Amino acid sequence: MTTTGTARADVRALVARVTGDEKHDPSAHSTLDVVRVLYENVLHVDPDRPDDPDRDRFVLSKGHGPASTYAVLAAHGFFPADWLDDVGAWGSPLGHHPDRVLVPGIEVGSGSLGHGLPLAVGMALGLRGRSPARVVVLVGDAELDEGSNAEAIQVAGRLGLGPLTCVVVDNHSDNHGWPGGIAARFGVEGWATTDVDTRDDARLAAALRRTLTDRPTVVVVDAPRKDAA
Amino acid sequence: MTMRDRFYAELDPLLTAADDAVVVLAVIGSAQAAPAAARHPGRVIDVGIREQALVGVAGGLALTGRRPILHSYAPFLVERPYEQLKISLGHQDVGAILVSIGASYDASREGRTHQAPADVALVAALPGWTVHVPGHPDEVAEILHREVHRDGRVYVRLSSQVNDRPRPTDGLLHLVRDGDPDAPLVVAVGPMLDTVLAAVADLPVRVAWTATPHPLDGAGLRTLAGPAPQVVMVEPYLEGTSAAAVAAALADRPARVLHVGVPRDAELRRYGTPRDHAAAHGLDVAGVRARVASFARTPAVERP
């Protein structure tokens, strides 16, 4: 686990360097607390050994909101903070969607929705029996529309992938909603489910730390409405 | 033994030979893979009838250092999860071995839903892929045992059509029937070779062969085709699939090129046998002979 002890305000300042405005991009905003807590308190990662085969993997599936992940990775020393000042520029490794080939600490290149969770399922399968590493994938509530997620939720549940955690940041941006709740869709497939909100770091960290050996875990994080951010 | 049965028979040896190899299935082939699965617990994964997960999971496996071998019918392996090939494999800069069955019209009785003559064109449109189109079950085994120890993106296209004997799978173009160096060169891809040889038996042409149409052995093609090439590409999938590669290889010289393959302008709404389909598409002996003979009768380009 990293011990940089990044203060909430520091990371918000780094996010502002990406967005160029204190009125944050809503997608980045809704994921910030989750990503910050993951890297501060949950994941076993070391910016000096980004290729350690036993590192925990964080997969940002909703790649259209990478500002918070970029900010947290910079705060933890995966790359220089001045990379945050020209995101999307020709000479910048940081784009509006992250590319794992270009950015230390980015595990999966994302942007097209619905790829992260299936990839995370494969990563958990690949690590199973070989490494103690966890795989934590972050998806959005609207991203769950993509049918590829349904396939992955089913496969992970049936195969009992203990090392896998899916964090659904629910900023209520899905056009058609999820009657009965998001967690229920995972629960019926055999996942362990937890609902939390983003207002309490300790509770969030506890929920994100919880794993079971015989089944994957989903943490549904209630976040401010997208249009209210 | 068919190419398909040979593939299943090689699963156990492949898993034994390569510790990182993992077979990923979407029901198709699951029963045939059961013996290998029993001998290698956890290394044959059936994700159910979920082809997006099939490729996505393979990408994740590759990201953790595994060597995934994926398998299904061509339309369900290439067309349905096409964006997964692009994003979950290519964009992540990881590899996998895709092994398809169905070829263009092996599933003739199943109809259009089980046919994907555009598969090679689609795969070749993405960066970094190698496409093998073997013509014999022994070639299938040779290709798989070589590729399982590598980490590239590989598409292996199995077919029920086979040649009478195996040939080298080194990725190069091989001259099979020599002749006048100014005679047209007919390039047969994979299982088309025996058909081509029968079709041109009495025609004044040379015949070359490759099991690897992508990337095409452009240097070999230039050498064999000579300074004023007359080339006929005979491919068992979408006509003109290799057109860009042939054009690039021959860009520095005047050339006449004919592409023979599955026509791209109409859907054949008929069932019957693969042989019926080959005839309907002009890919049987008579059809290939007619196209090559017509091409050979046309005057050659004047030599520079």
Short mmCIF file of C-alpha atoms in Angstrom, two decimals:
data_model
loop_
_atom_site.label_atom_id
_atom_site.label_comp_id
_atom_site.label_asym_id
_atom_site.label_seq_id
_atom_site.Cartn_x
_atom_site.Cartn_y
_atom_site.Cartn_z
CA MET A 1 0.00 0.00 0.00
CA THR A 2 1.25 3.46 -0.73
CA THR A 3 1.67 5.73 2.25
CA THR A 4 1.83 9.10 0.56
CA GLY A 5 -1.21 10.21 2.55
CA THR A 6 -2.66 12.39 -0.13
CA ALA A 7 -4.94 14.99 1.32
CA ARG A 8 -8.33 15.43 -0.26
CA ALA A 9 -7.61 19.08 -1.05
CA ASP A 10 -4.33 18.25 -2.77
CA VAL A 11 -6.00 15.82 -5.11
CA ARG A 12 -8.79 18.26 -5.89
CA ALA A 13 -6.16 20.82 -6.80
CA LEU A 14 -4.57 18.30 -9.14
CA VAL A 15 -7.94 17.54 -10.72
CA ALA A 16 -8.39 21.27 -11.30
CA ARG A 17 -5.08 21.30 -13.17
CA VAL A 18 -6.58 18.75 -15.56
CA THR A 19 -9.96 20.37 -16.00
CA GLY A 20 -8.58 23.91 -15.94
CA ASP A 21 -11.56 24.98 -13.90
CA GLU A 22 -12.82 24.58 -10.36
CA LYS A 23 -16.18 23.55 -11.85
CA HIS A 24 -15.13 19.94 -12.29
CA ASP A 25 -16.24 17.65 -15.04
CA PRO A 26 -19.09 15.71 -13.42
CA SER A 27 -17.83 12.30 -14.47
CA ALA A 28 -14.41 12.92 -12.98
CA HIS A 29 -15.95 14.44 -9.88
CA SER A 30 -18.15 11.46 -9.13
CA THR A 31 -15.24 9.03 -9.24
CA LEU A 32 -12.71 11.13 -7.35
CA ASP A 33 -13.45 9.99 -3.80
CA VAL A 34 -13.47 6.33 -4.81
CA VAL A 35 -10.19 6.48 -6.68
CA ARG A 36 -8.52 8.57 -3.98
CA VAL A 37 -9.59 6.18 -1.21
CA LEU A 38 -8.56 3.15 -3.27
CA TYR A 39 -5.03 4.43 -3.74
CA GLU A 40 -4.71 5.82 -0.20
CA ASN A 41 -6.17 2.97 1.78
CA VAL A 42 -6.98 -0.11 -0.24
CA LEU A 43 -4.77 -1.05 -3.18
CA HIS A 44 -1.32 -2.57 -2.90
CA VAL A 45 0.51 -0.67 -5.59
CA ASP A 46 3.97 0.84 -5.79
CA PRO A 47 4.72 3.64 -8.26
CA ASP A 48 8.35 2.51 -8.28
CA ARG A 49 7.31 -0.96 -9.44
CA PRO A 50 4.38 -0.38 -11.79
CA ASP A 51 4.98 -3.77 -13.45
CA ASP A 52 5.12 -5.83 -10.24
CA PRO A 53 3.21 -9.01 -11.16
CA ASP A 54 1.65 -9.08 -7.68
CA ARG A 55 0.39 -5.50 -7.71
CA ASP A 56 -3.31 -4.92 -7.30
CA ARG A 57 -4.96 -3.80 -10.53
CA PHE A 58 -7.29 -0.81 -10.78
CA VAL A 59 -9.27 -0.69 -14.00
CA LEU A 60 -11.00 2.58 -14.86
CA SER A 61 -13.70 1.30 -17.18
CA LYS A 62 -15.60 4.57 -17.57
CA GLY A 63 -12.61 6.10 -19.24
CA HIS A 64 -14.37 9.32 -20.19
CA GLY A 65 -13.75 10.68 -16.70
CA PRO A 66 -10.03 10.10 -16.26
CA ALA A 67 -9.18 13.42 -14.56
CA SER A 68 -9.59 12.01 -11.06
CA THR A 69 -7.52 8.92 -11.86
CA TYR A 70 -4.81 11.03 -13.49
CA ALA A 71 -4.76 13.30 -10.44
CA VAL A 72 -4.51 10.43 -7.97
CA LEU A 73 -1.80 8.66 -9.98
CA ALA A 74 0.18 11.91 -10.14
CA ALA A 75 -0.32 12.49 -6.40
CA HIS A 76 1.13 9.04 -5.74
CA GLY A 77 4.11 9.60 -8.00
CA PHE A 78 3.27 7.39 -10.97
CA PHE A 79 4.11 10.31 -13.25
CA PRO A 80 5.03 14.01 -12.85
CA ALA A 81 2.18 16.33 -11.89
CA ASP A 82 3.03 18.70 -14.71
CA TRP A 83 1.66 16.08 -17.11
CA LEU A 84 -1.74 17.24 -15.86
CA ASP A 85 -1.39 20.68 -17.42
CA ASP A 86 -1.78 19.80 -21.09
CA VAL A 87 -4.13 16.80 -21.17
CA GLY A 88 -5.20 16.05 -24.74
CA ALA A 89 -2.30 17.92 -26.33
CA TRP A 90 -0.27 16.39 -29.16
CA GLY A 91 2.77 15.85 -26.98
CA SER A 92 0.90 14.65 -23.88
CA PRO A 93 0.67 11.01 -22.81
CA LEU A 94 -2.62 11.90 -21.11
CA GLY A 95 -5.71 12.02 -23.30
CA HIS A 96 -9.39 12.52 -22.66
CA HIS A 97 -9.46 8.73 -22.45
CA PRO A 98 -6.51 6.96 -20.82
CA ASP A 99 -4.09 4.72 -22.73
CA ARG A 100 -2.29 2.03 -20.73
CA VAL A 101 0.55 1.95 -23.22
CA LEU A 102 1.31 5.63 -22.61
CA VAL A 103 0.66 6.14 -18.89
CA PRO A 104 2.41 4.43 -15.96
CA GLY A 105 -0.21 3.14 -13.54
CA ILE A 106 -3.03 2.95 -16.07
CA GLU A 107 -3.83 -0.75 -16.30
CA VAL A 108 -6.40 -0.65 -19.12
CA GLY A 109 -6.95 1.75 -22.00
CA SER A 110 -10.62 2.70 -21.89
CA GLY A 111 -13.13 5.12 -23.32
CA SER A 112 -15.47 2.89 -25.27
CA LEU A 113 -17.87 1.77 -22.57
CA GLY A 114 -18.31 -1.81 -21.45
CA HIS A 115 -14.79 -3.14 -21.94
CA GLY A 116 -13.32 -2.73 -18.45
CA LEU A 117 -15.41 -5.26 -16.57
CA PRO A 118 -14.86 -8.14 -19.02
CA LEU A 119 -11.14 -7.33 -19.04
CA ALA A 120 -11.13 -7.29 -15.24
CA VAL A 121 -12.81 -10.70 -15.19
CA GLY A 122 -10.03 -12.02 -17.42
CA MET A 123 -7.39 -10.39 -15.22
CA ALA A 124 -8.88 -12.01 -12.11
CA LEU A 125 -8.87 -15.37 -13.89
CA GLY A 126 -5.29 -14.85 -15.00
CA LEU A 127 -4.13 -14.00 -11.48
CA ARG A 128 -6.11 -16.73 -9.74
CA GLY A 129 -3.81 -19.30 -8.21
CA ARG A 130 -0.72 -17.34 -9.22
CA SER A 131 -0.84 -14.12 -7.26
CA PRO A 132 -2.54 -12.60 -4.20
CA ALA A 133 -3.38 -9.52 -6.30
CA ARG A 134 -6.87 -8.06 -6.42
CA VAL A 135 -8.61 -6.56 -9.42
CA VAL A 136 -10.82 -3.53 -8.79
CA VAL A 137 -12.80 -2.19 -11.72
CA LEU A 138 -14.74 1.07 -11.68
CA VAL A 139 -17.85 1.40 -13.86
CA GLY A 140 -20.60 3.98 -14.06
CA ASP A 141 -24.31 3.40 -13.66
CA ALA A 142 -24.97 4.49 -17.24
CA GLU A 143 -22.12 2.35 -18.50
CA LEU A 144 -23.95 -0.70 -17.18
CA ASP A 145 -26.33 -0.27 -20.14
CA GLU A 146 -23.72 -1.96 -22.30
CA GLY A 147 -24.62 -5.64 -22.69
CA SER A 148 -20.99 -6.70 -22.40
CA ASN A 149 -21.23 -5.86 -18.69
CA ALA A 150 -24.16 -8.24 -18.25
CA GLU A 151 -22.09 -11.02 -19.80
CA ALA A 152 -19.16 -10.24 -17.52
CA ILE A 153 -21.29 -10.02 -14.37
CA GLN A 154 -22.71 -13.45 -15.15
CA VAL A 155 -19.33 -15.04 -15.93
CA ALA A 156 -17.64 -13.62 -12.83
CA GLY A 157 -20.50 -14.80 -10.62
CA ARG A 158 -20.64 -18.31 -12.03
CA LEU A 159 -16.87 -18.72 -11.82
CA GLY A 160 -16.76 -17.37 -8.25
CA LEU A 161 -14.00 -14.85 -8.85
CA GLY A 162 -13.01 -13.81 -5.34
CA PRO A 163 -10.18 -11.45 -6.34
CA LEU A 164 -12.58 -9.28 -8.35
CA THR A 165 -14.29 -6.17 -7.04
CA CYS A 166 -16.56 -4.02 -9.16
CA VAL A 167 -17.18 -0.48 -7.96
CA VAL A 168 -20.27 1.06 -9.53
CA VAL A 169 -20.25 4.81 -9.13
CA ASP A 170 -23.95 5.63 -9.31
CA ASN A 171 -24.30 9.27 -10.18
CA HIS A 172 -27.81 8.63 -11.45
CA SER A 173 -26.93 9.44 -15.01
CA ASP A 174 -28.58 6.41 -16.61
CA ASN A 175 -31.45 7.48 -18.86
CA HIS A 176 -33.73 4.56 -18.05
CA GLY A 177 -32.74 3.87 -14.45
CA TRP A 178 -32.25 0.49 -12.76
CA PRO A 179 -35.58 -0.61 -11.21
CA GLY A 180 -34.88 -2.62 -8.07
CA GLY A 181 -31.41 -1.15 -7.72
CA ILE A 182 -28.03 -1.80 -9.27
CA ALA A 183 -26.69 -4.14 -6.58
CA ALA A 184 -29.56 -6.58 -7.16
CA ARG A 185 -28.30 -7.24 -10.68
CA PHE A 186 -25.03 -8.46 -9.27
CA GLY A 187 -26.56 -10.19 -6.27
CA VAL A 188 -28.74 -12.49 -8.34
CA GLU A 189 -25.59 -13.65 -10.13
CA GLY A 190 -23.90 -14.60 -6.87
CA TRP A 191 -21.90 -11.48 -6.11
CA ALA A 192 -21.53 -10.11 -2.59
CA THR A 193 -23.07 -6.63 -2.60
CA THR A 194 -22.56 -3.45 -0.59
CA ASP A 195 -24.18 -0.04 -0.95
CA VAL A 196 -22.28 2.98 0.39
CA ASP A 197 -22.08 6.69 -0.21
CA THR A 198 -19.05 8.86 -0.79
CA ARG A 199 -19.37 11.06 2.26
CA ASP A 200 -17.34 8.91 4.65
CA ASP A 201 -13.84 7.81 3.67
CA ALA A 202 -13.60 5.20 6.41
CA ARG A 203 -16.83 3.45 5.45
CA LEU A 204 -15.91 3.65 1.79
CA ALA A 205 -12.48 2.14 2.47
CA ALA A 206 -13.99 -0.64 4.56
CA ALA A 207 -16.42 -1.52 1.79
CA LEU A 208 -13.65 -1.50 -0.81
CA ARG A 209 -11.35 -3.65 1.35
CA ARG A 210 -13.90 -6.41 1.81
CA THR A 211 -13.33 -9.50 -0.30
CA LEU A 212 -14.62 -13.06 -0.14
CA THR A 213 -12.70 -16.06 -1.39
CA ASP A 214 -15.54 -17.73 -3.23
CA ARG A 215 -17.35 -14.88 -4.96
CA PRO A 216 -16.78 -11.44 -6.47
CA THR A 217 -17.79 -8.27 -4.69
CA VAL A 218 -19.69 -5.25 -5.92
CA VAL A 219 -19.69 -1.92 -4.12
CA VAL A 220 -22.37 0.47 -5.34
CA VAL A 221 -21.34 3.99 -4.41
CA ASP A 222 -24.06 6.59 -4.33
CA ALA A 223 -22.68 9.82 -5.81
CA PRO A 224 -24.22 13.22 -6.47
CA ARG A 225 -26.47 13.37 -9.50
CA LYS A 226 -24.52 14.03 -12.64
CA ASP A 227 -26.50 17.20 -13.44
CA ALA A 228 -26.02 18.47 -9.87
CA ALA A 229 -22.27 18.21 -9.85
CA MET B 1 -9.00 -36.13 -39.30
CA THR B 2 -10.44 -32.70 -40.03
CA MET B 3 -8.64 -29.48 -39.16
CA ARG B 4 -11.25 -28.91 -36.48
CA ASP B 5 -10.71 -32.31 -34.86
CA ARG B 6 -6.97 -31.82 -35.09
CA PHE B 7 -7.31 -28.52 -33.23
CA TYR B 8 -9.21 -30.23 -30.41
CA ALA B 9 -6.65 -33.05 -30.34
CA GLU B 10 -3.82 -30.51 -29.98
CA LEU B 11 -5.35 -28.71 -26.98
CA ASP B 12 -3.85 -31.06 -24.40
CA PRO B 13 -0.36 -30.96 -25.99
CA LEU B 14 -0.58 -27.16 -26.28
CA LEU B 15 -1.54 -26.73 -22.62
CA THR B 16 1.26 -29.10 -21.66
CA ALA B 17 3.82 -27.32 -23.81
CA ALA B 18 2.98 -23.78 -22.69
CA ASP B 19 2.36 -23.13 -18.99
CA ASP B 20 0.72 -19.79 -19.73
CA ALA B 21 -1.72 -21.07 -22.34
CA VAL B 22 -5.42 -20.87 -21.46
CA VAL B 23 -8.25 -22.02 -23.71
CA VAL B 24 -11.33 -19.79 -23.71
CA LEU B 25 -14.55 -21.09 -25.23
CA ALA B 26 -18.10 -19.88 -25.71
CA VAL B 27 -19.78 -23.31 -25.65
CA ILE B 28 -18.65 -24.20 -29.20
CA GLY B 29 -16.01 -26.91 -28.75
CA SER B 30 -16.63 -27.30 -25.02
CA ALA B 31 -17.49 -31.00 -25.22
CA GLN B 32 -14.52 -31.74 -27.45
CA ALA B 33 -12.22 -29.84 -25.07
CA ALA B 34 -13.40 -31.78 -22.01
CA PRO B 35 -10.45 -34.22 -21.94
CA ALA B 36 -7.95 -31.36 -22.07
CA ALA B 37 -9.94 -29.49 -19.42
CA ALA B 38 -9.82 -32.53 -17.13
CA ARG B 39 -6.06 -32.83 -17.49
CA HIS B 40 -5.46 -29.09 -17.01
CA PRO B 41 -7.86 -27.84 -14.30
CA GLY B 42 -8.75 -24.16 -14.63
CA ARG B 43 -7.06 -23.78 -17.99
CA VAL B 44 -10.08 -24.40 -20.20
CA ILE B 45 -12.69 -21.72 -19.50
CA ASP B 46 -16.15 -21.83 -21.03
CA VAL B 47 -17.86 -18.45 -20.62
CA GLY B 48 -21.15 -19.68 -22.02
CA ILE B 49 -22.75 -18.20 -25.11
CA ARG B 50 -21.19 -14.80 -24.44
CA GLU B 51 -18.84 -13.80 -27.21
CA GLN B 52 -18.16 -10.28 -25.95
CA ALA B 53 -16.98 -11.88 -22.70
CA LEU B 54 -15.04 -14.45 -24.71
CA VAL B 55 -12.75 -11.79 -26.17
CA GLY B 56 -12.85 -9.42 -23.19
CA VAL B 57 -11.81 -12.19 -20.80
CA ALA B 58 -9.04 -13.17 -23.21
CA GLY B 59 -7.75 -9.60 -23.12
CA GLY B 60 -7.66 -9.67 -19.33
CA LEU B 61 -5.87 -13.00 -19.31
CA ALA B 62 -3.27 -11.63 -21.70
CA LEU B 63 -2.83 -8.55 -19.50
CA THR B 64 -1.77 -10.89 -16.69
CA GLY B 65 0.73 -12.76 -18.85
CA ARG B 66 -1.41 -15.63 -20.03
CA ARG B 67 -1.63 -16.81 -23.63
CA PRO B 68 -5.31 -17.14 -24.48
CA ILE B 69 -6.52 -19.47 -27.22
CA LEU B 70 -10.07 -18.54 -28.28
CA HIS B 71 -12.37 -20.59 -30.42
CA SER B 72 -15.78 -20.34 -32.05
CA TYR B 73 -17.49 -20.09 -35.41
CA ALA B 74 -16.00 -17.24 -37.44
CA PRO B 75 -19.07 -14.96 -37.27
CA PHE B 76 -19.21 -15.29 -33.48
CA LEU B 77 -15.47 -14.99 -33.00
CA VAL B 78 -14.78 -12.06 -35.34
CA GLU B 79 -17.94 -10.21 -36.34
CA ARG B 80 -20.01 -10.20 -33.17
CA PRO B 81 -17.19 -9.09 -30.81
CA TYR B 82 -15.32 -7.02 -33.41
CA GLU B 83 -14.90 -4.01 -31.15
CA GLN B 84 -13.49 -6.32 -28.49
CA LEU B 85 -10.81 -7.42 -30.96
CA LYS B 86 -9.98 -3.76 -31.51
CA ILE B 87 -10.18 -2.51 -27.91
CA SER B 88 -9.84 -5.46 -25.51
CA LEU B 89 -6.90 -6.91 -27.45
CA GLY B 90 -5.39 -4.43 -29.92
CA HIS B 91 -5.73 -1.20 -27.97
CA GLN B 92 -4.42 -2.93 -24.82
CA ASP B 93 -1.39 -4.01 -26.86
CA VAL B 94 -1.88 -7.66 -25.94
CA GLY B 95 -2.23 -10.80 -28.00
CA ALA B 96 -4.34 -13.90 -28.36
CA ILE B 97 -4.74 -16.84 -30.70
CA LEU B 98 -8.16 -16.96 -32.33
CA VAL B 99 -9.08 -20.25 -33.95
CA SER B 100 -12.21 -20.15 -36.07
CA ILE B 101 -14.27 -22.80 -37.75
CA GLY B 102 -16.91 -22.32 -40.43
CA ALA B 103 -14.54 -20.78 -42.98
CA SER B 104 -16.65 -18.99 -45.59
CA TYR B 105 -19.38 -21.52 -46.23
CA ASP B 106 -18.53 -24.72 -44.37
CA ALA B 107 -21.79 -24.11 -42.51
CA SER B 108 -23.68 -24.15 -45.80
CA ARG B 109 -26.73 -25.84 -44.34
CA GLU B 110 -26.86 -23.43 -41.41
CA GLY B 111 -27.22 -20.40 -43.64
CA ARG B 112 -25.92 -16.86 -43.56
CA THR B 113 -25.96 -16.54 -39.76
CA HIS B 114 -23.10 -19.03 -39.50
CA GLN B 115 -21.04 -17.73 -42.41
CA ALA B 116 -18.43 -14.97 -42.34
CA PRO B 117 -16.54 -14.68 -45.63
CA ALA B 118 -15.40 -11.19 -44.55
CA ASP B 119 -13.54 -12.50 -41.49
CA VAL B 120 -10.01 -12.20 -42.88
CA ALA B 121 -10.70 -8.71 -44.28
CA LEU B 122 -12.03 -7.59 -40.91
CA VAL B 123 -9.17 -9.00 -38.88
CA ALA B 124 -6.60 -7.66 -41.34
CA ALA B 125 -8.14 -4.19 -41.02
CA LEU B 126 -6.92 -4.02 -37.42
CA PRO B 127 -3.25 -3.32 -36.60
CA GLY B 128 -0.83 -6.02 -35.60
CA TRP B 129 -2.67 -9.18 -36.58
CA THR B 130 -1.27 -12.23 -38.35
CA VAL B 131 -3.76 -14.35 -40.31
CA HIS B 132 -3.01 -18.00 -40.98
CA VAL B 133 -5.23 -19.94 -43.40
CA PRO B 134 -3.86 -23.49 -43.22
CA GLY B 135 -4.60 -26.00 -45.93
CA HIS B 136 -3.99 -29.21 -43.97
CA PRO B 137 -4.50 -30.45 -40.37
CA ASP B 138 -0.73 -30.91 -39.89
CA GLU B 139 -0.27 -27.24 -40.72
CA VAL B 140 -2.83 -26.35 -38.04
CA ALA B 141 -0.79 -28.19 -35.42
CA GLU B 142 2.48 -26.65 -36.60
CA ILE B 143 1.05 -23.11 -36.55
CA LEU B 144 -0.50 -23.48 -33.10
CA HIS B 145 2.61 -24.96 -31.48
CA ARG B 146 4.68 -22.09 -32.83
CA GLU B 147 2.24 -19.30 -31.96
CA VAL B 148 1.48 -20.52 -28.43
CA HIS B 149 5.02 -19.55 -27.42
CA ARG B 150 4.69 -16.06 -28.90
CA ASP B 151 2.58 -13.13 -27.76
CA GLY B 152 1.12 -11.66 -30.95
CA ARG B 153 -2.44 -11.33 -32.19
CA VAL B 154 -3.12 -14.31 -34.40
CA TYR B 155 -6.14 -15.47 -36.35
CA VAL B 156 -6.13 -19.11 -37.49
CA ARG B 157 -8.89 -19.93 -39.96
CA LEU B 158 -9.79 -23.61 -40.11
CA SER B 159 -11.81 -25.07 -42.96
CA SER B 160 -13.33 -28.37 -43.97
CA GLN B 161 -11.66 -27.97 -47.36
CA VAL B 162 -8.12 -29.41 -47.27
CA ASN B 163 -5.20 -30.09 -49.59
CA ASP B 164 -3.87 -33.62 -50.00
CA ARG B 165 -0.66 -32.90 -48.15
CA PRO B 166 0.84 -30.32 -45.77
CA ARG B 167 3.20 -27.60 -46.88
CA PRO B 168 5.53 -25.15 -45.06
CA THR B 169 3.79 -22.73 -42.70
CA ASP B 170 6.71 -20.30 -42.53
CA GLY B 171 4.62 -17.33 -43.67
CA LEU B 172 6.33 -17.21 -47.05
CA LEU B 173 5.06 -17.59 -50.59
CA HIS B 174 6.19 -20.90 -52.11
CA LEU B 175 6.36 -21.76 -55.78
CA VAL B 176 4.44 -25.01 -56.24
CA ARG B 177 4.31 -25.28 -60.03
CA ASP B 178 6.99 -23.62 -62.10
CA GLY B 179 6.80 -22.56 -65.74
CA ASP B 180 7.72 -19.76 -68.11
CA PRO B 181 8.89 -16.86 -65.91
CA ASP B 182 6.69 -14.55 -67.98
CA ALA B 183 3.62 -16.73 -67.41
CA PRO B 184 0.89 -15.53 -65.05
CA LEU B 185 1.40 -16.41 -61.40
CA VAL B 186 -1.62 -17.89 -59.66
CA VAL B 187 -1.39 -17.52 -55.87
CA ALA B 188 -3.49 -20.04 -53.96
CA VAL B 189 -4.18 -19.30 -50.31
CA GLY B 190 -4.46 -22.20 -47.86
CA PRO B 191 -7.02 -24.86 -48.79
CA MET B 192 -7.49 -23.46 -52.32
CA LEU B 193 -4.24 -25.03 -53.55
CA ASP B 194 -5.49 -28.40 -54.75
CA THR B 195 -8.48 -26.76 -56.43
CA VAL B 196 -6.17 -24.31 -58.17
CA LEU B 197 -3.75 -27.02 -59.29
CA ALA B 198 -6.61 -29.02 -60.80
CA ALA B 199 -8.11 -25.91 -62.37
CA VAL B 200 -4.93 -24.80 -64.14
CA ALA B 201 -3.59 -28.27 -65.00
CA ASP B 202 -3.52 -27.51 -68.73
CA LEU B 203 -3.09 -23.73 -68.57
CA PRO B 204 0.24 -21.94 -69.14
CA VAL B 205 0.54 -20.49 -65.64
CA ARG B 206 2.72 -20.86 -62.57
CA VAL B 207 1.26 -21.59 -59.14
CA ALA B 208 2.43 -20.34 -55.76
CA TRP B 209 0.99 -20.95 -52.32
CA THR B 210 0.95 -19.48 -48.83
CA ALA B 211 -0.80 -20.32 -45.57
CA THR B 212 -0.32 -16.77 -44.32
CA PRO B 213 -2.13 -14.15 -46.40
CA HIS B 214 -1.63 -11.44 -43.79
CA PRO B 215 0.91 -10.04 -43.61
CA LEU B 216 1.44 -11.14 -47.20
CA ASP B 217 4.97 -12.13 -48.24
CA GLY B 218 5.34 -9.08 -50.48
CA ALA B 219 9.04 -9.64 -51.18
CA GLY B 220 8.32 -13.20 -52.24
CA LEU B 221 5.50 -12.02 -54.47
CA ARG B 222 7.75 -9.46 -56.18
CA THR B 223 10.44 -12.05 -56.76
CA LEU B 224 8.07 -14.65 -58.18
CA ALA B 225 5.92 -12.21 -60.15
CA GLY B 226 8.88 -10.59 -61.93
CA PRO B 227 9.19 -7.18 -63.58
CA ALA B 228 5.79 -7.24 -65.34
CA PRO B 229 3.56 -9.21 -63.02
CA GLN B 230 0.38 -10.97 -64.03
CA VAL B 231 -1.05 -12.25 -60.77
CA VAL B 232 -4.23 -14.09 -59.88
CA MET B 233 -4.97 -14.23 -56.14
CA VAL B 234 -7.28 -17.11 -55.29
CA GLU B 235 -8.59 -16.82 -51.74
CA PRO B 236 -11.33 -18.87 -50.06
CA TYR B 237 -12.94 -15.78 -48.51
CA LEU B 238 -14.12 -12.32 -49.53
CA GLU B 239 -12.87 -11.47 -53.01
CA GLY B 240 -10.18 -8.81 -53.00
CA THR B 241 -9.26 -9.26 -49.33
CA SER B 242 -5.56 -9.14 -50.22
CA ALA B 243 -5.92 -6.42 -52.87
CA ALA B 244 -4.24 -3.69 -50.83
CA ALA B 245 -1.32 -5.96 -49.89
CA VAL B 246 -0.79 -7.10 -53.48
CA ALA B 247 -1.01 -3.53 -54.77
CA ALA B 248 1.52 -2.36 -52.20
CA ALA B 249 3.91 -5.20 -53.06
CA LEU B 250 3.74 -4.45 -56.79
CA ALA B 251 3.53 -0.65 -56.63
CA ASP B 252 6.93 -0.21 -58.31
CA ARG B 253 6.05 -2.07 -61.54
CA PRO B 254 3.25 -2.33 -64.10
CA ALA B 255 0.99 -5.17 -63.05
CA ARG B 256 -2.22 -6.95 -63.98
CA VAL B 257 -3.98 -8.50 -61.02
CA LEU B 258 -7.16 -10.54 -60.73
CA HIS B 259 -8.72 -11.38 -57.39
CA VAL B 260 -10.80 -14.53 -57.12
CA GLY B 261 -12.78 -15.19 -53.95
CA VAL B 262 -16.24 -15.15 -52.43
CA PRO B 263 -18.22 -12.45 -54.27
CA ARG B 264 -19.02 -9.44 -52.11
CA ASP B 265 -22.04 -8.08 -53.97
CA ALA B 266 -24.79 -10.52 -53.00
CA GLU B 267 -25.88 -12.84 -50.22
CA LEU B 268 -26.31 -16.42 -51.45
CA ARG B 269 -29.65 -17.46 -49.95
CA ARG B 270 -29.20 -21.18 -50.56
CA TYR B 271 -28.34 -24.14 -48.32
CA GLY B 272 -26.84 -27.36 -49.72
CA THR B 273 -23.22 -28.46 -49.31
CA PRO B 274 -19.97 -26.47 -49.12
CA ARG B 275 -19.25 -27.91 -52.56
CA ASP B 276 -22.50 -26.36 -53.83
CA HIS B 277 -21.45 -23.03 -52.39
CA ALA B 278 -17.97 -23.24 -53.90
CA ALA B 279 -19.55 -23.83 -57.29
CA ALA B 280 -22.05 -21.00 -56.83
CA HIS B 281 -19.20 -18.62 -55.93
CA GLY B 282 -16.94 -19.75 -58.76
CA LEU B 283 -14.47 -21.27 -56.32
CA ASP B 284 -14.65 -24.84 -57.58
CA VAL B 285 -12.29 -26.26 -60.23
CA ALA B 286 -14.48 -25.16 -63.14
CA GLY B 287 -15.03 -21.67 -61.76
CA VAL B 288 -11.38 -21.01 -60.98
CA ARG B 289 -10.34 -22.45 -64.34
CA ALA B 290 -12.70 -20.12 -66.21
CA ARG B 291 -11.43 -17.00 -64.41
CA VAL B 292 -7.74 -17.92 -64.76
CA ALA B 293 -8.09 -18.95 -68.42
CA SER B 294 -9.80 -15.67 -69.27
CA PHE B 295 -7.10 -13.73 -67.45
CA ALA B 296 -4.31 -15.68 -69.18
CA ARG B 297 -5.79 -15.00 -72.63
CA THR B 298 -5.64 -11.25 -72.07
CA PRO B 299 -2.43 -9.76 -73.49
CA ALA B 300 0.25 -9.05 -70.95
CA VAL B 301 1.39 -5.57 -70.05
CA GLU B 302 4.30 -4.56 -72.24
CA ARG B 303 7.55 -5.02 -70.38
CA PRO B 304 9.27 -1.78 -69.43
#
